[in-house]
Structure formats: structure tokens, C-alpha cells
Amino acid sequence: MLNADRDLHLREKIAALKQERKALILAHNYQLGEVQDIADFGGDSLELSQIAAKTDAEVIVFCGVRFMAETAAILCPDKMVLLPDVNAGCPLADMITAQSLREKKQELPRAYVVCYVNSPASVKAESDVCCTSANALKVVEKLSSNDDILFVPDQYLGHYASSRSGKKLILWPGFCPTHVRISPEDILRQKEQYPKAKVLVHPECKPEVISLADEVLSTGGMCRLAAKIEAEEIIVATEVGIIHRLSKENPDKHFIPASLEAICPYMKLITLEHILHSLEEMKYHIRVPEEIRLKAKSAVEKMLEFG
Ligand code: 13P
């Protein structure tokens, strides 16, 4: 079968099974283009968790990485949340465990813990409030300066929220291996070639990259801004998968990835075949033990209250 015929066949089978299972397909902005194209909704971590929290669907097929599917499972205990590839993890989320956080909290008994959503459910359960890249600054700005604030696990997002809010944060030494691949030289090289281009940077990037940004945004924020910004050329410093959506929604603009090396291999694991298999076999069912879920839910809901 030709590739185009094969894709059409897969898409038709997925559509039919999706109806039968009363399923909703969510895709993060870093997913493969073909996956983004068949999803009911695409978005950033915050947008997708908000959609998951509201949907009437019985099954959520989460095309993203494990912590995102776990967040949906935390918010929707009555729904079946499926991650189409069981190996789709997040190295940043794996840079912290509940045990290591408990040990740190013993050293800092007065600390208020802000936990980036890129973390395991068990770590969220040990935290006071969650945040995503879309609202980290807003969350940190609202905290009382009297407490020690421990920000886990992304040191660069924490550094960004601290420098913009003026609040002193204690930073966990985690980082996203994909975003740290983007260097200031990458931005400067692209700026030399496209001097009029605006530079959009994800806050998981290093401070020296953030300092070259016109705007620092979550992936959802980048998509919204791209639609209204006047610039015709836009340099995008985040995972390259987002270029698919940006170019599709704004065909008159030219989006330039800051670095072609900024590829998250885990985000690229999910394919149309995996989605079909997921719906056929109802795999891989992401479950969070109830005791952990309830504690993690309180940290996630506190974040959602911030808007
Ligand atoms: P967004 O919430 O901005 O989509 O970021 C998710 C992420 O995991 C970045 O690495």
C-alpha cells in the first residue's frame, strides 16, 4: 500500500474506533505533524489539562508524554486515560523522585513547594502547588515572600520565574535536555540571517537564551502570539514539533527553528499506528494510586484556580 493510502486507511480506522470508544484525542504541540492533525485538540500542558478536566468523553487518548497523561488521570478519575506508547517518558520529570523531595523538605521544613507539571504524580503529591510554563510566573508572583519557596524540578523555569518576579527561589537542579541544546549562538546565527525576525523563547531554555528573547512563552502562548504578531519572520526557540502547527495556522509567516537539534525523542514516539493500537487494545492505561492522586489533585487544582 502506498504511504498516502496507508495513512488514510489508518485515519479512517482511528476515526471509527474513536466514536465507538467515545474517545477524545489530545496532542501536545511537540507531537509529530500527522498526530497533531488527527487530534481533537492540540495545545500546551495547561490547555490540555484544562480540556481533560472538562471533557464528557469516556476515554482520553493522550498523545504526549507520561506526566501529561498522569495529570489527566489525576483530574479525571472516572475516565480511562491512554498513553499510546508506554515508553513516552520525560527525562526532566525523571530528575526528581518523591523520596528525594521528602529529604529536601526535611532540610527546609518551612519551604512552600512549587512543582512544575513536568514531574511524576508522586512528586506533585508532595508539593503545595503545581505550575506549567504558561503560569509559572503568575503562580510564583502570588506566593508570600515570607516563606522559603522551593521550585522543582526545572532550574531554568525556576530561574526565569524568580528573575521576573523578584522572588528568591530555591531551585532543584533539573533541566530539559532538549531545551538546553538551544544555545545563544543559535539565536544569534538565525538573527544574522533574519535580522527583522522576532524571537520567541520557551522558559525551559537557559537564561542566556532567554535574555535574547522578544517574548518568553509556553508553546500555547507562542501559537496565540504568532497569530497576531506583525512580524513575517519568527525565530522559535523550543522543540521543533511546534513548527508544524505554527506554519499550518499562519501560512503567510515564516517560522524558523532556533535549532534543528531541539528534538525531544520521547515526544516523537507516538505514531498513527500507536494511536490505532491504543484504541484497539485500550492501552496503555495510565493509573495513579488513589492516595497519591488525591494529594496531587490538590496541587494541580490550586494551579487551575490561578487561571
Ligand atoms: P508547554 O506547557 O509550554 O507546552 O511545555 C511543555 C513541555 O514539556 C516543554 O518541554
PDB file of C-alpha atoms and ligand atoms in Angstrom:
ATOM      1  CA  MET A   1       0.000   0.000   0.000  1.00  0.00           C
ATOM      2  CA  LEU A   2       1.271   3.498  -0.821  1.00  0.00           C
ATOM      3  CA  ASN A   3       2.109   5.708   2.160  1.00  0.00           C
ATOM      4  CA  ALA A   4      -0.747   8.150   1.472  1.00  0.00           C
ATOM      5  CA  ASP A   5      -3.255   5.275   1.175  1.00  0.00           C
ATOM      6  CA  ARG A   6      -1.907   3.680   4.325  1.00  0.00           C
ATOM      7  CA  ASP A   7      -2.281   6.956   6.291  1.00  0.00           C
ATOM      8  CA  LEU A   8      -5.823   7.464   5.004  1.00  0.00           C
ATOM      9  CA  HIS A   9      -6.714   3.917   5.987  1.00  0.00           C
ATOM     10  CA  LEU A  10      -5.232   4.444   9.478  1.00  0.00           C
ATOM     11  CA  ARG A  11      -7.014   7.766   9.911  1.00  0.00           C
ATOM     12  CA  GLU A  12     -10.353   6.206   8.932  1.00  0.00           C
ATOM     13  CA  LYS A  13      -9.911   3.315  11.334  1.00  0.00           C
ATOM     14  CA  ILE A  14      -8.915   5.675  14.161  1.00  0.00           C
ATOM     15  CA  ALA A  15     -11.969   7.906  13.490  1.00  0.00           C
ATOM     16  CA  ALA A  16     -14.364   4.939  13.575  1.00  0.00           C
ATOM     17  CA  LEU A  17     -12.878   3.436  16.715  1.00  0.00           C
ATOM     18  CA  LYS A  18     -12.739   6.810  18.422  1.00  0.00           C
ATOM     19  CA  GLN A  19     -16.518   7.117  18.028  1.00  0.00           C
ATOM     20  CA  GLU A  20     -17.142   3.589  19.190  1.00  0.00           C
ATOM     21  CA  ARG A  21     -14.999   4.090  22.327  1.00  0.00           C
ATOM     22  CA  LYS A  22     -16.354   7.634  22.990  1.00  0.00           C
ATOM     23  CA  ALA A  23     -12.751   8.761  22.992  1.00  0.00           C
ATOM     24  CA  LEU A  24     -11.095  12.145  22.726  1.00  0.00           C
ATOM     25  CA  ILE A  25      -7.617  12.501  21.223  1.00  0.00           C
ATOM     26  CA  LEU A  26      -5.376  15.192  22.700  1.00  0.00           C
ATOM     27  CA  ALA A  27      -1.991  16.068  21.194  1.00  0.00           C
ATOM     28  CA  HIS A  28       0.774  18.205  22.631  1.00  0.00           C
ATOM     29  CA  ASN A  29       2.289  20.843  20.341  1.00  0.00           C
ATOM     30  CA  TYR A  30       5.538  18.809  20.063  1.00  0.00           C
ATOM     31  CA  GLN A  31       3.882  15.698  18.585  1.00  0.00           C
ATOM     32  CA  LEU A  32       4.525  14.520  15.027  1.00  0.00           C
ATOM     33  CA  GLY A  33       2.533  16.541  12.460  1.00  0.00           C
ATOM     34  CA  GLU A  34       0.354  13.562  11.480  1.00  0.00           C
ATOM     35  CA  VAL A  35      -0.581  13.060  15.145  1.00  0.00           C
ATOM     36  CA  GLN A  36      -1.376  16.758  15.692  1.00  0.00           C
ATOM     37  CA  ASP A  37      -3.540  16.641  12.558  1.00  0.00           C
ATOM     38  CA  ILE A  38      -5.825  13.838  13.733  1.00  0.00           C
ATOM     39  CA  ALA A  39      -6.217  15.124  17.311  1.00  0.00           C
ATOM     40  CA  ASP A  40      -9.460  16.685  18.528  1.00  0.00           C
ATOM     41  CA  PHE A  41      -7.399  19.300  20.356  1.00  0.00           C
ATOM     42  CA  GLY A  42      -3.782  20.360  20.299  1.00  0.00           C
ATOM     43  CA  GLY A  43      -2.194  22.513  22.953  1.00  0.00           C
ATOM     44  CA  ASP A  44       0.315  23.106  25.700  1.00  0.00           C
ATOM     45  CA  SER A  45       0.380  21.301  29.040  1.00  0.00           C
ATOM     46  CA  LEU A  46      -2.023  23.722  30.721  1.00  0.00           C
ATOM     47  CA  GLU A  47      -4.524  23.837  27.847  1.00  0.00           C
ATOM     48  CA  LEU A  48      -4.606  20.045  27.525  1.00  0.00           C
ATOM     49  CA  SER A  49      -5.127  19.504  31.257  1.00  0.00           C
ATOM     50  CA  GLN A  50      -7.974  22.055  31.206  1.00  0.00           C
ATOM     51  CA  ILE A  51      -9.620  20.244  28.278  1.00  0.00           C
ATOM     52  CA  ALA A  52      -9.166  16.873  30.014  1.00  0.00           C
ATOM     53  CA  ALA A  53     -10.777  18.264  33.174  1.00  0.00           C
ATOM     54  CA  LYS A  54     -13.918  19.329  31.252  1.00  0.00           C
ATOM     55  CA  THR A  55     -14.492  16.640  28.640  1.00  0.00           C
ATOM     56  CA  ASP A  56     -17.521  14.304  28.582  1.00  0.00           C
ATOM     57  CA  ALA A  57     -15.546  11.666  26.669  1.00  0.00           C
ATOM     58  CA  GLU A  58     -15.116   8.296  28.399  1.00  0.00           C
ATOM     59  CA  VAL A  59     -11.603   7.706  27.109  1.00  0.00           C
ATOM     60  CA  ILE A  60      -8.759  10.205  26.655  1.00  0.00           C
ATOM     61  CA  VAL A  61      -6.000   9.181  24.254  1.00  0.00           C
ATOM     62  CA  PHE A  62      -3.147  11.407  25.391  1.00  0.00           C
ATOM     63  CA  CYS A  63      -0.546  11.968  22.686  1.00  0.00           C
ATOM     64  CA  GLY A  64       2.230  13.485  24.733  1.00  0.00           C
ATOM     65  CA  VAL A  65       4.485  12.173  27.463  1.00  0.00           C
ATOM     66  CA  ARG A  66       3.655  10.242  30.625  1.00  0.00           C
ATOM     67  CA  PHE A  67       3.418  13.158  33.088  1.00  0.00           C
ATOM     68  CA  MET A  68       0.794  14.800  30.833  1.00  0.00           C
ATOM     69  CA  ALA A  69      -1.336  11.645  30.748  1.00  0.00           C
ATOM     70  CA  GLU A  70      -0.874  11.315  34.509  1.00  0.00           C
ATOM     71  CA  THR A  71      -2.127  14.879  35.017  1.00  0.00           C
ATOM     72  CA  ALA A  72      -5.259  13.990  33.034  1.00  0.00           C
ATOM     73  CA  ALA A  73      -5.678  10.831  35.173  1.00  0.00           C
ATOM     74  CA  ILE A  74      -5.278  12.930  38.343  1.00  0.00           C
ATOM     75  CA  LEU A  75      -8.049  15.286  37.216  1.00  0.00           C
ATOM     76  CA  CYS A  76     -10.385  12.675  35.672  1.00  0.00           C
ATOM     77  CA  PRO A  77     -10.514   9.528  37.847  1.00  0.00           C
ATOM     78  CA  ASP A  78     -13.714   8.342  36.136  1.00  0.00           C
ATOM     79  CA  LYS A  79     -12.128   8.399  32.660  1.00  0.00           C
ATOM     80  CA  MET A  80      -9.750   5.958  31.083  1.00  0.00           C
ATOM     81  CA  VAL A  81      -6.554   7.808  30.118  1.00  0.00           C
ATOM     82  CA  LEU A  82      -4.424   6.051  27.499  1.00  0.00           C
ATOM     83  CA  LEU A  83      -0.808   6.826  26.565  1.00  0.00           C
ATOM     84  CA  PRO A  84      -0.261   5.274  23.101  1.00  0.00           C
ATOM     85  CA  ASP A  85       3.424   4.483  23.736  1.00  0.00           C
ATOM     86  CA  VAL A  86       4.384   3.264  27.180  1.00  0.00           C
ATOM     87  CA  ASN A  87       7.982   4.463  26.671  1.00  0.00           C
ATOM     88  CA  ALA A  88       6.989   8.119  26.180  1.00  0.00           C
ATOM     89  CA  GLY A  89       8.580   9.494  29.337  1.00  0.00           C
ATOM     90  CA  CYS A  90      10.163  12.848  30.211  1.00  0.00           C
ATOM     91  CA  PRO A  91      13.838  12.984  31.307  1.00  0.00           C
ATOM     92  CA  LEU A  92      13.181  16.236  33.211  1.00  0.00           C
ATOM     93  CA  ALA A  93      10.349  14.597  35.194  1.00  0.00           C
ATOM     94  CA  ASP A  94      12.733  11.727  35.992  1.00  0.00           C
ATOM     95  CA  MET A  95      15.236  14.148  37.613  1.00  0.00           C
ATOM     96  CA  ILE A  96      13.199  14.130  40.828  1.00  0.00           C
ATOM     97  CA  THR A  97      11.532  11.455  42.978  1.00  0.00           C
ATOM     98  CA  ALA A  98       9.074  11.716  45.865  1.00  0.00           C
ATOM     99  CA  GLN A  99      11.771  10.356  48.200  1.00  0.00           C
ATOM    100  CA  SER A 100      14.401  12.919  47.139  1.00  0.00           C
ATOM    101  CA  LEU A 101      11.840  15.720  47.528  1.00  0.00           C
ATOM    102  CA  ARG A 102      10.846  14.481  51.014  1.00  0.00           C
ATOM    103  CA  GLU A 103      14.528  14.561  52.015  1.00  0.00           C
ATOM    104  CA  LYS A 104      14.890  18.143  50.740  1.00  0.00           C
ATOM    105  CA  LYS A 105      11.746  19.173  52.623  1.00  0.00           C
ATOM    106  CA  GLN A 106      13.311  17.852  55.840  1.00  0.00           C
ATOM    107  CA  GLU A 107      16.260  20.194  55.238  1.00  0.00           C
ATOM    108  CA  LEU A 108      13.840  23.069  54.545  1.00  0.00           C
ATOM    109  CA  PRO A 109      10.886  22.465  56.892  1.00  0.00           C
ATOM    110  CA  ARG A 110       9.285  25.875  56.184  1.00  0.00           C
ATOM    111  CA  ALA A 111       9.500  25.564  52.406  1.00  0.00           C
ATOM    112  CA  TYR A 112       6.467  26.039  50.179  1.00  0.00           C
ATOM    113  CA  VAL A 113       6.906  23.686  47.215  1.00  0.00           C
ATOM    114  CA  VAL A 114       6.059  24.793  43.678  1.00  0.00           C
ATOM    115  CA  CYS A 115       6.171  21.871  41.302  1.00  0.00           C
ATOM    116  CA  TYR A 116       6.457  22.168  37.542  1.00  0.00           C
ATOM    117  CA  VAL A 117       3.907  19.901  35.880  1.00  0.00           C
ATOM    118  CA  ASN A 118       6.816  18.043  34.205  1.00  0.00           C
ATOM    119  CA  SER A 119       7.138  15.770  37.242  1.00  0.00           C
ATOM    120  CA  PRO A 120       5.791  12.401  38.443  1.00  0.00           C
ATOM    121  CA  ALA A 121       2.379  12.310  40.192  1.00  0.00           C
ATOM    122  CA  SER A 122       4.097  11.206  43.417  1.00  0.00           C
ATOM    123  CA  VAL A 123       6.169  14.420  43.390  1.00  0.00           C
ATOM    124  CA  LYS A 124       3.071  16.555  42.786  1.00  0.00           C
ATOM    125  CA  ALA A 125       1.555  14.803  45.814  1.00  0.00           C
ATOM    126  CA  GLU A 126       4.443  16.122  47.952  1.00  0.00           C
ATOM    127  CA  SER A 127       4.021  19.686  46.612  1.00  0.00           C
ATOM    128  CA  ASP A 128       1.845  22.645  47.589  1.00  0.00           C
ATOM    129  CA  VAL A 129       1.039  23.966  44.123  1.00  0.00           C
ATOM    130  CA  CYS A 130       1.736  22.966  40.549  1.00  0.00           C
ATOM    131  CA  CYS A 131       2.566  25.214  37.621  1.00  0.00           C
ATOM    132  CA  THR A 132       3.129  24.910  33.896  1.00  0.00           C
ATOM    133  CA  SER A 133       5.330  27.032  31.668  1.00  0.00           C
ATOM    134  CA  ALA A 134       2.219  29.127  30.904  1.00  0.00           C
ATOM    135  CA  ASN A 135       1.581  30.164  34.503  1.00  0.00           C
ATOM    136  CA  ALA A 136       4.830  29.606  36.480  1.00  0.00           C
ATOM    137  CA  LEU A 137       5.463  33.346  36.772  1.00  0.00           C
ATOM    138  CA  LYS A 138       1.854  34.064  37.799  1.00  0.00           C
ATOM    139  CA  VAL A 139       1.930  31.303  40.432  1.00  0.00           C
ATOM    140  CA  VAL A 140       5.271  32.469  41.890  1.00  0.00           C
ATOM    141  CA  GLU A 141       4.141  36.119  41.925  1.00  0.00           C
ATOM    142  CA  LYS A 142       1.161  35.185  44.117  1.00  0.00           C
ATOM    143  CA  LEU A 143       3.220  33.475  46.823  1.00  0.00           C
ATOM    144  CA  SER A 144       4.096  35.118  50.100  1.00  0.00           C
ATOM    145  CA  SER A 145       7.750  36.197  50.266  1.00  0.00           C
ATOM    146  CA  ASN A 146       7.904  35.202  53.938  1.00  0.00           C
ATOM    147  CA  ASP A 147       8.280  31.506  53.194  1.00  0.00           C
ATOM    148  CA  ASP A 148      11.183  29.666  51.612  1.00  0.00           C
ATOM    149  CA  ILE A 149       9.978  28.727  48.134  1.00  0.00           C
ATOM    150  CA  LEU A 150      11.360  25.520  46.685  1.00  0.00           C
ATOM    151  CA  PHE A 151      10.862  25.256  42.909  1.00  0.00           C
ATOM    152  CA  VAL A 152      11.145  21.754  41.404  1.00  0.00           C
ATOM    153  CA  PRO A 153      12.397  20.189  39.167  1.00  0.00           C
ATOM    154  CA  ASP A 154      13.322  22.652  36.348  1.00  0.00           C
ATOM    155  CA  GLN A 155      16.054  25.066  37.456  1.00  0.00           C
ATOM    156  CA  TYR A 156      15.739  27.202  34.312  1.00  0.00           C
ATOM    157  CA  LEU A 157      11.988  27.733  34.502  1.00  0.00           C
ATOM    158  CA  GLY A 158      12.515  28.460  38.215  1.00  0.00           C
ATOM    159  CA  HIS A 159      15.306  30.919  37.412  1.00  0.00           C
ATOM    160  CA  TYR A 160      13.063  32.675  34.886  1.00  0.00           C
ATOM    161  CA  ALA A 161      10.130  32.928  37.358  1.00  0.00           C
ATOM    162  CA  SER A 162      12.495  34.172  40.069  1.00  0.00           C
ATOM    163  CA  SER A 163      14.189  36.842  37.952  1.00  0.00           C
ATOM    164  CA  ARG A 164      10.905  38.169  36.511  1.00  0.00           C
ATOM    165  CA  SER A 165       9.030  38.158  39.840  1.00  0.00           C
ATOM    166  CA  GLY A 166      11.917  39.341  42.011  1.00  0.00           C
ATOM    167  CA  LYS A 167      11.182  36.425  44.402  1.00  0.00           C
ATOM    168  CA  LYS A 168      14.042  34.350  45.738  1.00  0.00           C
ATOM    169  CA  LEU A 169      13.506  30.680  44.870  1.00  0.00           C
ATOM    170  CA  ILE A 170      15.446  27.616  45.931  1.00  0.00           C
ATOM    171  CA  LEU A 171      15.975  25.700  42.685  1.00  0.00           C
ATOM    172  CA  TRP A 172      16.086  21.955  42.110  1.00  0.00           C
ATOM    173  CA  PRO A 173      18.930  21.160  39.662  1.00  0.00           C
ATOM    174  CA  GLY A 174      16.762  19.580  36.909  1.00  0.00           C
ATOM    175  CA  PHE A 175      16.636  20.651  33.261  1.00  0.00           C
ATOM    176  CA  CYS A 176      15.064  19.667  29.943  1.00  0.00           C
ATOM    177  CA  PRO A 177      17.789  18.014  27.785  1.00  0.00           C
ATOM    178  CA  THR A 178      16.035  19.243  24.623  1.00  0.00           C
ATOM    179  CA  HIS A 179      15.783  22.918  25.588  1.00  0.00           C
ATOM    180  CA  VAL A 180      19.340  23.129  26.930  1.00  0.00           C
ATOM    181  CA  ARG A 181      20.537  22.136  23.461  1.00  0.00           C
ATOM    182  CA  ILE A 182      19.491  25.583  22.209  1.00  0.00           C
ATOM    183  CA  SER A 183      22.425  27.996  22.613  1.00  0.00           C
ATOM    184  CA  PRO A 184      22.670  31.804  22.421  1.00  0.00           C
ATOM    185  CA  GLU A 185      24.848  31.281  19.308  1.00  0.00           C
ATOM    186  CA  ASP A 186      21.920  29.505  17.621  1.00  0.00           C
ATOM    187  CA  ILE A 187      19.709  32.554  18.144  1.00  0.00           C
ATOM    188  CA  LEU A 188      22.437  34.991  17.076  1.00  0.00           C
ATOM    189  CA  ARG A 189      23.124  32.960  13.905  1.00  0.00           C
ATOM    190  CA  GLN A 190      19.435  32.988  12.947  1.00  0.00           C
ATOM    191  CA  LYS A 191      19.162  36.696  13.806  1.00  0.00           C
ATOM    192  CA  GLU A 192      22.060  37.409  11.451  1.00  0.00           C
ATOM    193  CA  GLN A 193      20.212  35.660   8.632  1.00  0.00           C
ATOM    194  CA  TYR A 194      16.780  37.066   9.563  1.00  0.00           C
ATOM    195  CA  PRO A 195      17.514  40.450  11.191  1.00  0.00           C
ATOM    196  CA  LYS A 196      13.849  41.518  11.257  1.00  0.00           C
ATOM    197  CA  ALA A 197      12.630  38.309  12.884  1.00  0.00           C
ATOM    198  CA  LYS A 198      11.010  38.296  16.328  1.00  0.00           C
ATOM    199  CA  VAL A 199      12.432  35.757  18.778  1.00  0.00           C
ATOM    200  CA  LEU A 200      10.048  33.581  20.837  1.00  0.00           C
ATOM    201  CA  VAL A 201      11.704  31.529  23.591  1.00  0.00           C
ATOM    202  CA  HIS A 202      10.333  28.784  25.863  1.00  0.00           C
ATOM    203  CA  PRO A 203      11.140  29.377  29.552  1.00  0.00           C
ATOM    204  CA  GLU A 204      12.812  25.945  29.876  1.00  0.00           C
ATOM    205  CA  CYS A 205      15.728  27.454  27.905  1.00  0.00           C
ATOM    206  CA  LYS A 206      18.861  28.641  29.657  1.00  0.00           C
ATOM    207  CA  PRO A 207      18.930  32.271  30.969  1.00  0.00           C
ATOM    208  CA  GLU A 208      21.459  33.339  28.309  1.00  0.00           C
ATOM    209  CA  VAL A 209      18.980  32.241  25.605  1.00  0.00           C
ATOM    210  CA  ILE A 210      16.015  33.824  27.420  1.00  0.00           C
ATOM    211  CA  SER A 211      17.924  37.114  27.546  1.00  0.00           C
ATOM    212  CA  LEU A 212      17.824  37.212  23.702  1.00  0.00           C
ATOM    213  CA  ALA A 213      14.028  36.754  23.547  1.00  0.00           C
ATOM    214  CA  ASP A 214      11.445  39.275  22.401  1.00  0.00           C
ATOM    215  CA  GLU A 215       8.832  37.146  24.194  1.00  0.00           C
ATOM    216  CA  VAL A 216       9.092  34.222  26.635  1.00  0.00           C
ATOM    217  CA  LEU A 217       6.091  31.935  26.262  1.00  0.00           C
ATOM    218  CA  SER A 218       4.663  28.453  26.707  1.00  0.00           C
ATOM    219  CA  THR A 219       4.018  26.595  23.448  1.00  0.00           C
ATOM    220  CA  GLY A 220       0.338  27.593  23.648  1.00  0.00           C
ATOM    221  CA  GLY A 221       1.362  31.216  24.199  1.00  0.00           C
ATOM    222  CA  MET A 222       3.610  31.024  21.119  1.00  0.00           C
ATOM    223  CA  CYS A 223       0.682  29.774  18.995  1.00  0.00           C
ATOM    224  CA  ARG A 224      -1.603  32.584  20.198  1.00  0.00           C
ATOM    225  CA  LEU A 225       1.013  35.301  19.739  1.00  0.00           C
ATOM    226  CA  ALA A 226       2.057  34.062  16.269  1.00  0.00           C
ATOM    227  CA  ALA A 227      -1.493  34.649  15.021  1.00  0.00           C
ATOM    228  CA  LYS A 228      -1.480  38.328  15.960  1.00  0.00           C
ATOM    229  CA  ILE A 229       2.167  39.414  15.762  1.00  0.00           C
ATOM    230  CA  GLU A 230       3.040  41.709  12.847  1.00  0.00           C
ATOM    231  CA  ALA A 231       6.436  40.164  12.073  1.00  0.00           C
ATOM    232  CA  GLU A 232       6.634  37.941   8.993  1.00  0.00           C
ATOM    233  CA  GLU A 233       9.665  36.022  10.252  1.00  0.00           C
ATOM    234  CA  ILE A 234       9.687  34.412  13.669  1.00  0.00           C
ATOM    235  CA  ILE A 235      12.565  32.512  15.301  1.00  0.00           C
ATOM    236  CA  VAL A 236      11.217  29.832  17.607  1.00  0.00           C
ATOM    237  CA  ALA A 237      13.363  28.549  20.473  1.00  0.00           C
ATOM    238  CA  THR A 238      11.650  25.380  21.611  1.00  0.00           C
ATOM    239  CA  GLU A 239      11.123  21.794  20.444  1.00  0.00           C
ATOM    240  CA  VAL A 240      10.823  21.724  16.639  1.00  0.00           C
ATOM    241  CA  GLY A 241       7.439  19.911  16.563  1.00  0.00           C
ATOM    242  CA  ILE A 242       5.653  23.201  17.181  1.00  0.00           C
ATOM    243  CA  ILE A 243       6.722  24.497  13.741  1.00  0.00           C
ATOM    244  CA  HIS A 244       4.088  22.204  12.157  1.00  0.00           C
ATOM    245  CA  ARG A 245       1.183  23.899  13.949  1.00  0.00           C
ATOM    246  CA  LEU A 246       2.600  27.424  13.652  1.00  0.00           C
ATOM    247  CA  SER A 247       3.121  27.078   9.882  1.00  0.00           C
ATOM    248  CA  LYS A 248      -0.256  25.435   9.321  1.00  0.00           C
ATOM    249  CA  GLU A 249      -2.158  28.123  11.226  1.00  0.00           C
ATOM    250  CA  ASN A 250      -0.127  31.034   9.785  1.00  0.00           C
ATOM    251  CA  PRO A 251       0.743  30.143   6.168  1.00  0.00           C
ATOM    252  CA  ASP A 252       1.776  33.734   5.421  1.00  0.00           C
ATOM    253  CA  LYS A 253       4.522  33.726   8.079  1.00  0.00           C
ATOM    254  CA  HIS A 254       7.929  32.078   8.128  1.00  0.00           C
ATOM    255  CA  PHE A 255       8.840  30.198  11.311  1.00  0.00           C
ATOM    256  CA  ILE A 256      12.500  29.453  11.835  1.00  0.00           C
ATOM    257  CA  PRO A 257      13.502  26.834  14.418  1.00  0.00           C
ATOM    258  CA  ALA A 258      16.313  28.257  16.594  1.00  0.00           C
ATOM    259  CA  SER A 259      17.998  24.849  16.451  1.00  0.00           C
ATOM    260  CA  LEU A 260      17.131  21.747  14.439  1.00  0.00           C
ATOM    261  CA  GLU A 261      18.735  19.756  17.256  1.00  0.00           C
ATOM    262  CA  ALA A 262      15.957  20.664  19.664  1.00  0.00           C
ATOM    263  CA  ILE A 263      14.073  17.412  19.171  1.00  0.00           C
ATOM    264  CA  CYS A 264      12.502  15.519  22.064  1.00  0.00           C
ATOM    265  CA  PRO A 265      12.818  11.832  21.095  1.00  0.00           C
ATOM    266  CA  TYR A 266      10.066  10.848  23.548  1.00  0.00           C
ATOM    267  CA  MET A 267       7.531  13.222  22.007  1.00  0.00           C
ATOM    268  CA  LYS A 268       8.221  11.593  18.640  1.00  0.00           C
ATOM    269  CA  LEU A 269       7.456   8.037  19.777  1.00  0.00           C
ATOM    270  CA  ILE A 270       3.716   8.249  19.174  1.00  0.00           C
ATOM    271  CA  THR A 271       2.583   7.454  15.622  1.00  0.00           C
ATOM    272  CA  LEU A 272      -0.786   6.863  13.933  1.00  0.00           C
ATOM    273  CA  GLU A 273      -0.180   3.110  14.283  1.00  0.00           C
ATOM    274  CA  HIS A 274       0.298   3.521  18.040  1.00  0.00           C
ATOM    275  CA  ILE A 275      -2.913   5.526  18.346  1.00  0.00           C
ATOM    276  CA  LEU A 276      -4.871   2.866  16.484  1.00  0.00           C
ATOM    277  CA  HIS A 277      -3.326   0.130  18.617  1.00  0.00           C
ATOM    278  CA  SER A 278      -4.097   2.157  21.728  1.00  0.00           C
ATOM    279  CA  LEU A 279      -7.798   2.375  20.801  1.00  0.00           C
ATOM    280  CA  GLU A 280      -7.990  -1.272  19.736  1.00  0.00           C
ATOM    281  CA  GLU A 281      -6.354  -2.686  22.868  1.00  0.00           C
ATOM    282  CA  MET A 282      -7.220   0.163  25.301  1.00  0.00           C
ATOM    283  CA  LYS A 283      -3.532   0.555  26.085  1.00  0.00           C
ATOM    284  CA  TYR A 284      -1.572   1.896  27.923  1.00  0.00           C
ATOM    285  CA  HIS A 285      -3.928   2.699  30.750  1.00  0.00           C
ATOM    286  CA  ILE A 286      -2.325   5.344  32.984  1.00  0.00           C
ATOM    287  CA  ARG A 287      -3.408   4.960  36.602  1.00  0.00           C
ATOM    288  CA  VAL A 288      -2.394   6.930  39.656  1.00  0.00           C
ATOM    289  CA  PRO A 289      -2.862   5.264  43.073  1.00  0.00           C
ATOM    290  CA  GLU A 290      -5.814   6.957  44.828  1.00  0.00           C
ATOM    291  CA  GLU A 291      -3.844   8.223  47.840  1.00  0.00           C
ATOM    292  CA  ILE A 292      -1.283   9.923  45.570  1.00  0.00           C
ATOM    293  CA  ARG A 293      -3.965  11.131  43.169  1.00  0.00           C
ATOM    294  CA  LEU A 294      -5.908  12.993  45.860  1.00  0.00           C
ATOM    295  CA  LYS A 295      -2.829  14.815  47.158  1.00  0.00           C
ATOM    296  CA  ALA A 296      -1.537  15.590  43.633  1.00  0.00           C
ATOM    297  CA  LYS A 297      -5.012  16.798  42.625  1.00  0.00           C
ATOM    298  CA  SER A 298      -4.992  19.427  45.322  1.00  0.00           C
ATOM    299  CA  ALA A 299      -1.687  20.870  43.945  1.00  0.00           C
ATOM    300  CA  VAL A 300      -2.977  20.763  40.336  1.00  0.00           C
ATOM    301  CA  GLU A 301      -6.347  22.293  41.249  1.00  0.00           C
ATOM    302  CA  LYS A 302      -4.644  25.074  43.169  1.00  0.00           C
ATOM    303  CA  MET A 303      -2.805  25.873  39.929  1.00  0.00           C
ATOM    304  CA  LEU A 304      -6.012  25.777  37.847  1.00  0.00           C
ATOM    305  CA  GLU A 305      -7.597  28.247  40.286  1.00  0.00           C
ATOM    306  CA  PHE A 306      -4.839  30.703  39.304  1.00  0.00           C
ATOM    307  CA  GLY A 307      -6.314  30.522  35.775  1.00  0.00           C
TER     308      GLY A 307
HETATM  309  P1  13P B   1       4.297  23.684  27.303  1.00  0.00           P
HETATM  310  O1  13P B   1       3.418  23.569  28.500  1.00  0.00           O
HETATM  311  O2  13P B   1       4.799  25.071  27.049  1.00  0.00           O
HETATM  312  O3  13P B   1       3.683  23.094  26.096  1.00  0.00           O
HETATM  313  O4  13P B   1       5.645  22.880  27.611  1.00  0.00           O
HETATM  314  C1  13P B   1       5.612  21.531  27.815  1.00  0.00           C
HETATM  315  C2  13P B   1       6.938  20.939  27.894  1.00  0.00           C
HETATM  316  O5  13P B   1       7.067  19.838  28.353  1.00  0.00           O
HETATM  317  C3  13P B   1       8.095  21.666  27.442  1.00  0.00           C
HETATM  318  O6  13P B   1       9.214  20.849  27.410  1.00  0.00           O
END
